[in-house]
Amino acid sequence: MNLKYYKMGGPVFLLVGGSEKILHSWMISGAWIEYAQIFNAACFQLEHRYYGMSHPTDDLNTSNLVYLSTEQVLADLAIFINTISIEKNQLLGSAKWVGFGSSYSGSLVAWLILKYPHLVYAAVSSSSPLTAKIHFEEYFMAVQKTLSVYNQKYELNIRQANKIISDQLQTDYGAKYIQTKFNTCAHNLNNATKNVQQLFRDISRFIGLIVQDDEDDREYKQIIGSTVTFVSHYVIGIMLDDMLGSAVSISVF
């Protein structure tokens, strides 16, 4: 809770957590805090169930994951809004609630205002997919375009590295080479489709996050004492250095 900028009659801003733990730093910085200062808003943040410290069950056994659903999360948000409105009634009165979120949490706030329009006055949904899609290829199309605009050689090196890895996995010798280079826990990459899918998912996710989270150093400062911008430039510098060898060698720096 952040009431620093709140004045009676102002709105209530709710930052919705996504598929990660919430951070205290998000309560004191970011665009939504700047908006709070302008509109004299009270600020609250709610962590997504099953992430961070929010565990509704004792463990993450498959049987307990039945409670991990969009419907349950939206209900959590509705209960939270109702509870805070009652407990803080003297302070907040009939203040209007505005949901904030980006990516998955942005989808949640958009769905929240559709499902509970009597509780939420507005929603700020940033970079959010609103239609569920299994093969969400548009995400990596945007990543590819961004990398190509930044430096076409970087994008081409990544494409070449992916092809080399894919070709290597077609033989036993090549699969063992990739297993060694990437230090994978799986020892049958050439015969296990799911293991190969996981390998490429991990590689692509790392590249995607370089684009997605560039300059978003709120959490990374606490982890590595630096910024994502530094990490991005460091990785890009390696991928563009011809002195380091082939594209696949560079990709496993």
C-alpha positions as MATLAB code, in Angstrom:
seq = 'MNLKYYKMGGPVFLLVGGSEKILHSWMISGAWIEYAQIFNAACFQLEHRYYGMSHPTDDLNTSNLVYLSTEQVLADLAIFINTISIEKNQLLGSAKWVGFGSSYSGSLVAWLILKYPHLVYAAVSSSSPLTAKIHFEEYFMAVQKTLSVYNQKYELNIRQANKIISDQLQTDYGAKYIQTKFNTCAHNLNNATKNVQQLFRDISRFIGLIVQDDEDDREYKQIIGSTVTFVSHYVIGIMLDDMLGSAVSISVF';
ca = [
       0.000    0.000    0.000;
       1.239    3.480   -0.903;
      -0.835    6.454    0.253;
       1.865    9.064   -0.325;
      -0.053   10.877   -3.045;
      -3.587   10.043   -1.980;
      -6.124   12.757   -1.280;
      -9.751   12.219   -0.363;
     -11.799   11.919   -3.521;
      -8.930   10.455   -5.529;
      -9.073    7.028   -7.218;
      -7.551    3.747   -6.078;
      -4.904    2.190   -8.311;
      -4.421   -1.580   -8.189;
      -1.270   -3.057   -9.727;
      -1.988   -6.692  -10.547;
       0.818   -9.218  -10.222;
       1.522  -11.599  -13.084;
       3.545  -14.796  -13.314;
       6.291  -13.604  -10.967;
       6.737  -12.379   -7.422;
       5.815   -8.784   -6.690;
       8.457   -6.302   -5.554;
       8.421   -3.417   -3.109;
      10.210   -1.258   -5.688;
       7.128   -1.424   -7.901;
       5.213    0.439   -5.181;
       7.428    3.500   -5.389;
       8.382    3.769   -9.066;
       6.994    3.359  -12.544;
       4.433    5.086  -14.742;
       1.524    4.143  -12.497;
       3.149    5.904   -9.525;
       3.620    8.992  -11.677;
      -0.085    8.804  -12.554;
      -0.902    8.410   -8.856;
       0.904   11.661   -8.134;
      -1.076   13.428  -10.859;
      -4.479   12.015   -9.892;
      -3.954   11.825   -6.095;
      -4.470    8.065   -6.078;
      -4.032    5.445   -3.388;
      -1.898    2.527   -4.616;
      -2.206   -1.174   -3.858;
      -0.433   -4.191   -5.307;
      -1.700   -7.769   -5.226;
       0.440  -10.820   -5.890;
      -0.824  -13.564   -8.191;
      -1.725  -16.806   -6.434;
       0.992  -19.505   -6.580;
       3.745  -16.934   -7.221;
       6.112  -15.248   -4.794;
       4.850  -15.716   -1.245;
       1.219  -16.294   -2.238;
       0.548  -20.015   -1.863;
      -3.057  -21.113   -1.279;
      -1.979  -24.768   -0.958;
       0.749  -26.570    0.970;
       2.633  -27.653   -2.143;
       2.576  -27.557   -5.939;
       1.385  -31.100   -6.542;
      -0.590  -31.447   -9.752;
      -3.804  -32.009   -7.812;
      -3.383  -28.611   -6.132;
      -2.825  -26.752   -9.392;
      -6.530  -27.077  -10.150;
      -6.837  -23.806   -8.229;
      -4.443  -22.025  -10.580;
      -6.771  -20.538  -13.169;
      -7.727  -17.184  -14.612;
     -11.188  -17.450  -13.065;
      -9.695  -17.962   -9.604;
      -7.292  -15.046  -10.018;
     -10.063  -12.696  -11.135;
     -12.107  -13.789   -8.129;
      -9.092  -13.030   -5.894;
      -8.961   -9.515   -7.309;
     -12.693   -9.003   -6.797;
     -12.481  -10.171   -3.177;
      -9.457   -7.947   -2.581;
     -11.243   -4.876   -3.946;
     -14.348   -5.581   -1.866;
     -12.303   -6.224    1.275;
     -10.163   -3.091    0.987;
     -13.213   -0.982    0.141;
     -14.865   -2.135    3.374;
     -11.795   -2.033    5.640;
     -10.622    1.353    4.344;
     -14.069    2.839    3.851;
     -13.445    5.898    6.008;
     -10.279    6.656    4.061;
     -11.301    5.703    0.533;
     -15.038    6.275    0.637;
     -16.575    5.502   -2.756;
     -13.304    5.917   -4.656;
     -13.171    4.453   -8.147;
     -10.773    1.554   -8.740;
      -8.390    1.453  -11.702;
      -6.494   -1.732  -12.552;
      -2.939   -1.697  -13.926;
      -1.030   -4.524  -15.570;
       1.261   -5.447  -18.431;
       1.650   -8.602  -20.490;
      -0.272  -11.380  -18.700;
      -1.282   -9.155  -15.777;
      -2.475   -6.610  -18.334;
      -4.745   -9.282  -19.754;
      -6.047   -9.896  -16.246;
      -7.031   -6.269  -15.633;
      -8.773   -6.132  -19.014;
     -10.733   -9.284  -18.191;
     -11.368   -7.972  -14.671;
     -13.283   -4.945  -15.902;
     -15.316   -7.189  -18.213;
     -16.210   -9.701  -15.503;
     -16.627   -7.260  -12.611;
     -17.613   -3.911  -14.165;
     -19.363   -2.909  -10.935;
     -16.021   -3.052   -9.084;
     -13.550   -1.570  -11.566;
     -13.979    1.807  -13.222;
     -11.073    1.555  -15.684;
      -8.152   -0.661  -16.665;
      -4.719    0.193  -18.036;
      -3.679   -2.888  -19.995;
      -0.187   -2.557  -21.459;
       1.279   -4.890  -24.119;
      -1.312   -7.504  -23.289;
      -2.566  -10.459  -25.348;
      -6.332  -10.528  -24.964;
      -7.006  -13.723  -26.902;
      -5.635  -17.035  -25.636;
      -3.349  -18.603  -28.236;
      -1.247  -21.754  -27.948;
       1.348  -20.890  -30.589;
       1.890  -17.201  -29.924;
       4.381  -16.655  -32.731;
       3.679  -12.920  -32.913;
       5.728  -12.435  -29.738;
       8.936  -13.670  -31.343;
       8.112  -11.900  -34.590;
       8.251   -8.673  -32.580;
      11.513   -9.794  -30.941;
      13.006  -10.605  -34.347;
      11.970   -7.241  -35.769;
      13.453   -5.381  -32.807;
      16.776   -7.216  -33.043;
      16.929   -6.709  -36.796;
      16.318   -2.978  -36.435;
      18.971   -2.752  -33.712;
      21.553   -4.710  -35.727;
      20.669   -7.035  -38.583;
      23.834   -9.071  -38.078;
      22.763   -9.906  -34.520;
      19.426  -11.260  -35.717;
      21.130  -13.254  -38.496;
      23.648  -14.751  -36.044;
      20.825  -15.940  -33.800;
      19.039  -17.464  -36.778;
      22.253  -19.209  -37.859;
      22.924  -20.495  -34.335;
      19.421  -21.976  -34.097;
      19.883  -23.758  -37.421;
      23.274  -25.137  -36.393;
      21.851  -26.441  -33.119;
      18.896  -28.005  -34.927;
      21.210  -29.689  -37.447;
      23.521  -30.966  -34.700;
      20.605  -32.607  -32.908;
      19.966  -34.836  -35.920;
      22.940  -37.084  -35.033;
      24.072  -38.796  -31.834;
      27.465  -37.105  -31.980;
      25.914  -33.692  -32.577;
      23.392  -34.154  -29.770;
      26.183  -35.014  -27.323;
      28.076  -31.922  -28.476;
      25.058  -29.698  -27.763;
      24.471  -31.422  -24.414;
      28.058  -30.668  -23.421;
      28.038  -27.099  -24.708;
      24.798  -26.193  -22.950;
      25.403  -28.431  -19.926;
      21.879  -29.817  -20.173;
      20.424  -32.105  -17.528;
      18.816  -34.244  -20.252;
      21.065  -36.835  -21.894;
      18.893  -37.882  -24.822;
      18.294  -34.694  -26.770;
      18.363  -36.435  -30.125;
      15.510  -38.810  -29.271;
      13.324  -36.856  -26.848;
      11.034  -34.316  -28.491;
      10.031  -32.639  -25.235;
      13.650  -32.184  -24.165;
      14.492  -30.551  -27.485;
      11.447  -28.310  -27.217;
      12.514  -27.279  -23.716;
      16.052  -26.523  -24.904;
      14.848  -24.209  -27.668;
      12.288  -22.672  -25.332;
      15.016  -21.778  -22.829;
      17.252  -20.322  -25.538;
      14.471  -18.288  -27.140;
      13.156  -17.099  -23.780;
      16.562  -15.688  -22.869;
      16.786  -13.787  -26.154;
      13.185  -12.626  -25.846;
      13.709  -11.259  -22.342;
      16.702   -9.239  -23.518;
      14.315   -7.361  -25.793;
      11.290   -7.379  -23.498;
      12.995   -6.253  -20.289;
      15.724   -3.996  -21.666;
      16.288   -1.090  -19.253;
      13.789   -2.567  -16.780;
      16.312   -2.920  -13.976;
      13.988   -2.860  -10.964;
      14.602   -6.487  -10.036;
      17.931   -7.161  -11.711;
      19.695   -4.440   -9.741;
      18.987   -6.491   -6.636;
      20.259   -9.692   -8.243;
      23.391   -8.729  -10.148;
      24.019   -5.181   -8.996;
      23.682   -3.877  -12.520;
      21.049   -3.167  -15.129;
      19.403   -5.210  -17.841;
      20.686   -2.644  -20.306;
      24.223   -3.650  -19.364;
      23.347   -7.335  -19.744;
      21.718   -6.680  -23.123;
      24.698   -4.793  -24.483;
      27.075   -7.415  -23.081;
      25.242  -10.299  -24.762;
      24.787   -8.411  -28.019;
      28.479   -7.541  -28.023;
      29.362  -11.219  -27.727;
      26.962  -12.258  -30.487;
      28.498   -9.695  -32.842;
      32.130  -10.601  -32.103;
      33.446  -12.647  -35.047;
      36.657  -13.347  -33.136;
      34.778  -15.714  -30.801;
      34.070  -18.319  -33.471;
      30.920  -19.801  -34.978;
      27.409  -18.669  -34.166;
      26.716  -21.734  -32.024;
      29.964  -21.245  -30.104;
      29.025  -17.623  -29.483;
      25.514  -18.576  -28.368;
      26.855  -20.712  -25.519;
      29.304  -18.149  -24.143;
];
